């Protein structure tokens, strides 16, 4: 899970950093600014947060500074997480990701060392709906940096009777799930499993997996009552996705196994950031994207995510018939 979480963090970072630079140059000469990327999942055994700094030096090239570890990492930084309901705190440890199998992607910033701040879930277990605070103490009488978040609770898929999904041409299929109010935005995907055997290959059939990410950044739409969010997806798209991803070859036979419906929900700050970004991208958008951050006196995103899964789903009889004999997928030999 830690690799997935860090990929999510780095994705947010990649979006935020370009919009930070101009603002920093205008308003923050000679001031170090903490930059936080942290998405906590209550089900993770170990949590990781990336904390760096932006330090503007008018006498040095920004690209050169980015390659100097001391320019982007704090040497003496105390990082804590606090539960607001009880005051309980846990102090995070700084680790080098290189030493624990989490290398940093090469890019504009120095790739090694790859410092992260971490703590074990056993030291501070989370429950859905809990309000927490990140606290950064830089010392030297500098102000405390804080960011608040609510832990995203369980996300439960609903409305999938008997574990069966029915996709029909030219008809939408509704997907539903229940979550706490702290979950504000959702990504949806189907993980599709099947056996594949090439008669021209002496090796036995192999199990394959396709991931269909069919919806991103779906906003919560329960109207504040039931906690159930609904998303409608074209049934035709399921078959055209398979058609686009698999090779049609007479010697290849495929056997359907099943699929998993996966929902990843994000908290308020993540939802706000995505909403602001989407509202300002497009033909009529402003040239400069606004910077959204929930880190007080800093930059970045501190939020929470959670994953809900409906595993081992199958296709309805009519959908399986369309898979085997329909116009889009009949040549795939299911």
CSV table of C-alpha atoms in Angstrom, one decimal:
chain,number,residue,atom,x,y,z
A,1,UNK,CA,0.0,0.0,0.0
A,2,UNK,CA,2.8,2.4,0.7
A,3,UNK,CA,3.9,2.5,-3.0
A,4,UNK,CA,0.3,3.3,-4.1
A,5,UNK,CA,0.0,6.0,-1.5
A,6,UNK,CA,3.3,7.7,-2.5
A,7,UNK,CA,2.3,7.6,-6.2
A,8,UNK,CA,-0.9,9.4,-5.2
A,9,UNK,CA,1.1,11.9,-3.2
A,10,UNK,CA,3.6,12.5,-6.1
A,11,UNK,CA,0.7,13.0,-8.5
A,12,UNK,CA,-0.7,15.8,-6.4
A,13,UNK,CA,2.8,17.2,-6.0
A,14,UNK,CA,3.3,17.3,-9.7
A,15,UNK,CA,0.1,19.3,-10.2
A,16,UNK,CA,0.8,21.7,-7.3
A,17,UNK,CA,4.4,22.6,-7.9
A,18,UNK,CA,4.1,24.4,-11.2
A,19,UNK,CA,1.5,26.8,-9.9
A,20,UNK,CA,3.6,27.5,-6.8
A,21,UNK,CA,6.7,29.0,-8.4
A,22,UNK,CA,5.3,32.3,-9.6
A,23,UNK,CA,3.6,33.1,-6.4
A,24,UNK,CA,6.7,32.3,-4.3
A,25,UNK,CA,8.8,34.6,-6.4
A,26,UNK,CA,6.4,37.5,-5.9
A,27,UNK,CA,5.7,37.1,-2.2
A,28,UNK,CA,8.3,35.1,-0.4
A,29,UNK,CA,11.9,36.3,-0.9
A,30,UNK,CA,14.2,34.9,1.8
A,31,UNK,CA,11.5,32.9,3.4
A,32,UNK,CA,11.4,29.1,3.5
A,33,UNK,CA,8.0,27.7,2.8
A,34,UNK,CA,7.1,24.1,3.8
A,35,UNK,CA,5.5,22.0,1.1
A,36,UNK,CA,3.5,19.0,2.3
A,37,UNK,CA,2.2,16.0,0.4
A,38,UNK,CA,0.3,13.6,2.6
A,39,UNK,CA,-2.7,11.3,2.0
A,40,UNK,CA,-3.4,9.1,5.0
A,41,UNK,CA,-5.4,5.8,4.7
A,42,UNK,CA,-6.8,4.4,7.9
A,43,UNK,CA,-6.2,0.9,6.6
A,44,UNK,CA,-2.4,1.3,6.0
A,45,UNK,CA,0.0,-0.3,8.5
A,46,UNK,CA,2.6,2.5,7.9
A,47,UNK,CA,1.9,6.1,7.0
A,48,UNK,CA,4.3,8.3,4.9
A,49,UNK,CA,4.3,12.0,4.4
A,50,UNK,CA,6.6,14.0,2.1
A,51,UNK,CA,7.7,17.4,3.6
A,52,UNK,CA,10.0,19.6,1.7
A,53,UNK,CA,10.7,23.3,1.5
A,54,UNK,CA,10.8,26.0,-1.1
A,55,UNK,CA,13.6,28.5,-0.4
A,56,UNK,CA,13.9,31.5,-2.7
A,57,UNK,CA,17.4,32.9,-3.2
A,58,UNK,CA,17.5,35.8,-5.8
A,59,UNK,CA,21.2,35.2,-6.2
A,60,UNK,CA,21.0,31.5,-7.2
A,61,UNK,CA,19.4,29.6,-10.1
A,62,UNK,CA,16.3,27.7,-9.0
A,63,UNK,CA,17.3,24.6,-11.0
A,64,UNK,CA,20.6,24.5,-9.3
A,65,UNK,CA,19.0,24.8,-5.9
A,66,UNK,CA,16.7,21.9,-6.6
A,67,UNK,CA,19.6,19.6,-6.9
A,68,UNK,CA,21.1,20.5,-3.5
A,69,UNK,CA,19.5,18.4,-0.7
A,70,UNK,CA,19.9,21.1,1.9
A,71,UNK,CA,17.8,23.4,-0.3
A,72,UNK,CA,14.7,21.2,-0.3
A,73,UNK,CA,14.9,19.2,3.0
A,74,UNK,CA,14.7,20.4,6.6
A,75,UNK,CA,17.6,19.3,8.8
A,76,UNK,CA,15.9,19.8,12.1
A,77,UNK,CA,12.1,19.5,11.7
A,78,UNK,CA,9.7,18.1,14.3
A,79,UNK,CA,6.6,16.6,12.7
A,80,UNK,CA,3.6,15.5,14.7
A,81,UNK,CA,0.1,14.2,14.1
A,82,UNK,CA,-2.6,15.2,16.7
A,83,UNK,CA,-6.1,13.8,17.2
A,84,UNK,CA,-8.2,16.9,17.8
A,85,UNK,CA,-10.8,15.1,19.9
A,86,UNK,CA,-8.3,13.8,22.5
A,87,UNK,CA,-5.1,15.8,22.1
A,88,UNK,CA,-3.2,12.6,21.6
A,89,UNK,CA,0.0,13.1,19.5
A,90,UNK,CA,2.5,10.9,17.7
A,91,UNK,CA,5.9,12.1,16.5
A,92,UNK,CA,7.0,11.1,13.0
A,93,UNK,CA,10.4,9.7,12.2
A,94,UNK,CA,12.5,10.8,9.2
A,95,UNK,CA,13.6,8.0,6.9
A,96,UNK,CA,15.4,7.8,3.6
A,97,UNK,CA,13.0,6.2,1.1
A,98,UNK,CA,16.0,4.7,-0.7
A,99,UNK,CA,16.7,2.5,2.3
A,100,UNK,CA,13.2,1.1,2.5
A,101,UNK,CA,12.5,0.4,-1.1
A,102,UNK,CA,10.8,3.7,-2.0
A,103,UNK,CA,13.1,5.4,-4.5
A,104,UNK,CA,12.2,8.9,-5.8
A,105,UNK,CA,11.5,9.4,-9.5
A,106,UNK,CA,14.2,11.3,-11.3
A,107,UNK,CA,13.3,14.8,-12.3
A,108,UNK,CA,14.0,18.4,-11.5
A,109,UNK,CA,14.7,17.7,-7.8
A,110,UNK,CA,17.5,15.8,-6.2
A,111,UNK,CA,16.5,12.1,-6.2
A,112,UNK,CA,18.7,10.9,-3.4
A,113,UNK,CA,18.4,11.1,-0.4
A,114,UNK,CA,14.6,10.7,-0.6
A,115,UNK,CA,13.5,11.8,2.9
A,116,UNK,CA,10.0,11.0,4.1
A,117,UNK,CA,8.3,11.2,7.5
A,118,UNK,CA,6.6,8.1,8.8
A,119,UNK,CA,4.8,6.5,11.7
A,120,UNK,CA,3.2,3.1,12.3
A,121,UNK,CA,-0.6,2.8,12.4
A,122,UNK,CA,-0.2,0.9,15.7
A,123,UNK,CA,1.1,4.1,17.3
A,124,UNK,CA,-2.0,6.1,16.3
A,125,UNK,CA,-4.9,4.0,14.9
A,126,UNK,CA,-7.4,6.0,12.9
A,127,UNK,CA,-11.2,5.7,12.6
A,128,UNK,CA,-13.4,7.1,9.9
A,129,UNK,CA,-14.5,10.7,10.6
A,130,UNK,CA,-11.8,11.5,13.1
A,131,UNK,CA,-10.3,15.0,12.8
A,132,UNK,CA,-6.5,15.2,12.9
A,133,UNK,CA,-3.9,17.9,12.6
A,134,UNK,CA,-0.4,17.9,11.1
A,135,UNK,CA,2.1,20.1,13.1
A,136,UNK,CA,5.5,21.2,11.8
A,137,UNK,CA,7.9,22.8,14.1
A,138,UNK,CA,10.9,24.3,12.3
A,139,UNK,CA,12.5,25.7,15.5
A,140,UNK,CA,14.3,29.1,15.6
A,141,UNK,CA,11.1,30.7,16.9
A,142,UNK,CA,9.5,30.3,13.5
A,143,UNK,CA,5.7,29.9,13.5
A,144,UNK,CA,4.1,26.5,13.8
A,145,UNK,CA,2.8,25.1,10.5
A,146,UNK,CA,-0.5,23.2,10.6
A,147,UNK,CA,-2.9,21.4,8.4
A,148,UNK,CA,-6.2,19.8,9.3
A,149,UNK,CA,-7.9,16.8,7.8
A,150,UNK,CA,-10.7,14.3,8.5
A,151,UNK,CA,-10.0,10.6,8.2
A,152,UNK,CA,-12.0,9.1,5.4
A,153,UNK,CA,-14.0,6.1,6.7
A,154,UNK,CA,-15.2,2.9,5.1
A,155,UNK,CA,-16.5,3.1,1.5
A,156,UNK,CA,-19.1,0.3,0.8
A,157,UNK,CA,-20.3,-0.6,-2.7
A,158,UNK,CA,-24.0,-1.1,-2.8
A,159,UNK,CA,-26.7,-2.2,-5.2
A,160,UNK,CA,-24.8,-5.1,-6.8
A,161,UNK,CA,-27.3,-7.9,-6.3
A,162,UNK,CA,-25.9,-11.4,-6.3
A,163,UNK,CA,-22.5,-10.1,-7.3
A,164,UNK,CA,-23.6,-9.6,-10.9
A,165,UNK,CA,-23.1,-6.6,-13.2
A,166,UNK,CA,-25.2,-6.2,-16.3
A,167,UNK,CA,-23.7,-4.1,-19.1
A,168,UNK,CA,-26.0,-3.4,-22.1
A,169,UNK,CA,-25.4,-1.6,-25.3
A,170,UNK,CA,-26.7,2.0,-25.4
A,171,UNK,CA,-27.8,1.8,-21.8
A,172,UNK,CA,-26.1,3.3,-18.7
A,173,UNK,CA,-25.2,1.1,-15.7
A,174,UNK,CA,-25.5,2.8,-12.3
A,175,UNK,CA,-22.7,2.2,-9.7
A,176,UNK,CA,-23.5,3.1,-6.1
A,177,UNK,CA,-21.5,3.3,-2.9
A,178,UNK,CA,-22.0,4.5,0.7
A,179,UNK,CA,-19.5,6.6,2.6
A,180,UNK,CA,-19.1,9.1,5.4
A,181,UNK,CA,-19.5,12.8,4.8
A,182,UNK,CA,-15.7,13.3,5.0
A,183,UNK,CA,-15.3,11.5,1.6
A,184,UNK,CA,-15.8,14.2,-1.1
A,185,UNK,CA,-14.4,12.9,-4.4
A,186,UNK,CA,-14.0,9.4,-5.9
A,187,UNK,CA,-12.1,7.5,-8.5
A,188,UNK,CA,-13.8,4.3,-9.9
A,189,UNK,CA,-12.3,1.3,-11.7
A,190,UNK,CA,-13.0,-2.3,-12.6
A,191,UNK,CA,-10.2,-4.8,-12.3
A,192,UNK,CA,-11.0,-7.5,-14.9
A,193,UNK,CA,-9.6,-11.0,-14.6
A,194,UNK,CA,-9.5,-13.7,-17.4
A,195,UNK,CA,-7.5,-16.6,-18.7
A,196,UNK,CA,-5.7,-16.4,-22.0
A,197,UNK,CA,-4.3,-19.2,-24.0
A,198,UNK,CA,-2.6,-19.0,-27.4
A,199,UNK,CA,-2.8,-22.3,-29.3
A,200,UNK,CA,0.4,-21.3,-31.1
A,201,UNK,CA,2.2,-21.1,-27.7
A,202,UNK,CA,3.0,-24.4,-25.9
A,203,UNK,CA,2.9,-22.8,-22.5
A,204,UNK,CA,-0.3,-23.2,-20.5
A,205,UNK,CA,-3.0,-20.6,-20.2
A,206,UNK,CA,-2.1,-17.6,-18.1
A,207,UNK,CA,-4.3,-15.4,-15.9
A,208,UNK,CA,-4.4,-11.8,-17.1
A,209,UNK,CA,-5.7,-8.6,-15.5
A,210,UNK,CA,-7.0,-5.4,-17.1
A,211,UNK,CA,-7.7,-2.2,-15.2
A,212,UNK,CA,-10.5,-0.1,-16.5
A,213,UNK,CA,-10.4,3.3,-14.8
A,214,UNK,CA,-13.7,4.5,-16.0
A,215,UNK,CA,-14.3,7.6,-13.8
A,216,UNK,CA,-12.1,10.1,-12.1
A,217,UNK,CA,-12.8,12.8,-9.6
A,218,UNK,CA,-16.5,12.0,-9.2
A,219,UNK,CA,-18.0,14.4,-6.7
A,220,UNK,CA,-20.1,13.3,-3.8
A,221,UNK,CA,-23.8,13.6,-4.8
A,222,UNK,CA,-25.8,12.2,-2.0
A,223,UNK,CA,-27.4,15.6,-1.1
A,224,UNK,CA,-26.2,15.2,2.4
A,225,UNK,CA,-28.7,12.6,3.4
A,226,UNK,CA,-28.3,8.9,2.6
A,227,UNK,CA,-24.5,8.9,2.2
A,228,UNK,CA,-25.0,7.0,-1.1
A,229,UNK,CA,-23.3,8.4,-4.2
A,230,UNK,CA,-24.4,7.3,-7.7
A,231,UNK,CA,-22.4,7.3,-11.0
A,232,UNK,CA,-23.9,6.2,-14.3
A,233,UNK,CA,-21.5,4.6,-16.9
A,234,UNK,CA,-22.3,3.7,-20.5
A,235,UNK,CA,-22.6,-0.1,-20.9
A,236,UNK,CA,-21.1,0.2,-24.4
A,237,UNK,CA,-17.9,1.6,-23.0
A,238,UNK,CA,-17.2,-1.6,-21.2
A,239,UNK,CA,-17.1,-3.6,-24.5
A,240,UNK,CA,-15.2,-1.0,-26.4
A,241,UNK,CA,-12.6,-0.8,-23.7
A,242,UNK,CA,-12.0,-4.5,-24.0
A,243,UNK,CA,-11.9,-4.2,-27.8
A,244,UNK,CA,-9.2,-1.5,-27.5
A,245,UNK,CA,-7.0,-3.3,-25.0
A,246,UNK,CA,-7.0,-6.9,-26.3
A,247,UNK,CA,-5.6,-8.4,-29.5
A,248,UNK,CA,-8.0,-10.2,-31.7
A,249,UNK,CA,-6.2,-13.3,-33.0
A,250,UNK,CA,-7.9,-16.6,-34.1
A,251,UNK,CA,-5.4,-18.7,-32.1
A,252,UNK,CA,-6.0,-16.9,-28.8
A,253,UNK,CA,-8.8,-18.2,-26.6
A,254,UNK,CA,-10.0,-16.3,-23.5
A,255,UNK,CA,-12.0,-17.5,-20.5
A,256,UNK,CA,-13.8,-15.0,-18.3
A,257,UNK,CA,-13.1,-15.2,-14.6
A,258,UNK,CA,-14.6,-12.1,-13.0
A,259,UNK,CA,-13.9,-8.6,-11.9
A,260,UNK,CA,-13.5,-6.3,-8.9
A,261,UNK,CA,-15.2,-2.9,-8.5
A,262,UNK,CA,-12.8,-0.5,-6.7
A,263,UNK,CA,-13.7,2.9,-5.3
A,264,UNK,CA,-11.0,5.3,-4.0
A,265,UNK,CA,-12.4,8.2,-2.0
A,266,UNK,CA,-10.6,11.4,-1.1
A,267,UNK,CA,-11.1,13.9,1.6
A,268,UNK,CA,-12.2,17.6,1.6
A,269,UNK,CA,-8.8,19.1,0.7
A,270,UNK,CA,-8.2,16.7,-2.2
A,271,UNK,CA,-11.8,17.4,-3.4
A,272,UNK,CA,-11.3,21.1,-3.2
A,273,UNK,CA,-8.0,21.0,-5.1
A,274,UNK,CA,-9.4,18.9,-7.9
A,275,UNK,CA,-12.5,21.1,-8.2
A,276,UNK,CA,-10.5,24.3,-8.4
A,277,UNK,CA,-8.1,22.8,-11.0
A,278,UNK,CA,-10.9,21.5,-13.2
A,279,UNK,CA,-12.8,24.8,-13.0
A,280,UNK,CA,-9.7,26.6,-14.3
A,281,UNK,CA,-8.6,24.2,-17.2
A,282,UNK,CA,-10.1,24.5,-20.6
A,283,UNK,CA,-10.6,26.9,-23.4
A,284,UNK,CA,-12.2,29.7,-21.3
A,285,UNK,CA,-9.9,29.3,-18.3
A,286,UNK,CA,-7.5,31.8,-16.9
A,287,UNK,CA,-3.9,31.4,-18.0
A,288,UNK,CA,-2.6,31.0,-14.5
A,289,UNK,CA,-4.0,28.2,-12.3
A,290,UNK,CA,-4.9,29.2,-8.7
A,291,UNK,CA,-2.9,27.6,-6.0
A,292,UNK,CA,-5.0,25.6,-3.5
A,293,UNK,CA,-3.5,24.5,-0.3
A,294,UNK,CA,-4.9,23.5,3.1
A,295,UNK,CA,-1.5,23.9,4.8
A,296,UNK,CA,-1.5,27.1,7.0
A,297,UNK,CA,1.5,29.3,6.1
A,298,UNK,CA,2.7,26.6,3.7
A,299,UNK,CA,1.8,24.8,0.5
A,300,UNK,CA,0.6,21.4,-0.5
A,301,UNK,CA,-2.2,19.0,0.4
A,302,UNK,CA,-2.8,17.1,3.7
A,303,UNK,CA,-5.8,14.9,3.4
A,304,UNK,CA,-7.1,11.3,3.6
A,305,UNK,CA,-8.2,8.5,1.3
A,306,UNK,CA,-9.9,5.2,1.6
A,307,UNK,CA,-10.6,2.3,-0.7
A,308,UNK,CA,-13.8,0.2,-1.0
A,309,UNK,CA,-13.9,-3.0,-3.0
A,310,UNK,CA,-16.7,-5.3,-4.3
A,311,UNK,CA,-14.6,-8.4,-5.3
A,312,UNK,CA,-15.3,-11.4,-7.4
A,313,UNK,CA,-18.1,-9.9,-9.5
A,314,UNK,CA,-19.4,-11.7,-12.6
A,315,UNK,CA,-21.3,-10.6,-15.7
A,316,UNK,CA,-25.0,-11.2,-16.2
A,317,UNK,CA,-25.9,-13.8,-18.7
A,318,UNK,CA,-26.9,-11.2,-21.3
A,319,UNK,CA,-23.7,-9.3,-20.8
A,320,UNK,CA,-21.6,-12.5,-21.1
A,321,UNK,CA,-23.4,-13.2,-24.4
A,322,UNK,CA,-22.6,-9.7,-25.7
A,323,UNK,CA,-19.0,-10.3,-24.7
A,324,UNK,CA,-18.8,-13.6,-26.6
A,325,UNK,CA,-21.0,-12.7,-29.6
A,326,UNK,CA,-21.4,-8.9,-29.7
A,327,UNK,CA,-20.2,-6.6,-32.4
A,328,UNK,CA,-17.3,-5.2,-30.4
A,329,UNK,CA,-15.8,-8.2,-28.7
A,330,UNK,CA,-16.8,-11.4,-30.7
A,331,UNK,CA,-13.4,-11.6,-32.3
A,332,UNK,CA,-11.7,-11.7,-28.8
A,333,UNK,CA,-12.8,-15.4,-28.4
A,334,UNK,CA,-14.2,-15.3,-24.9
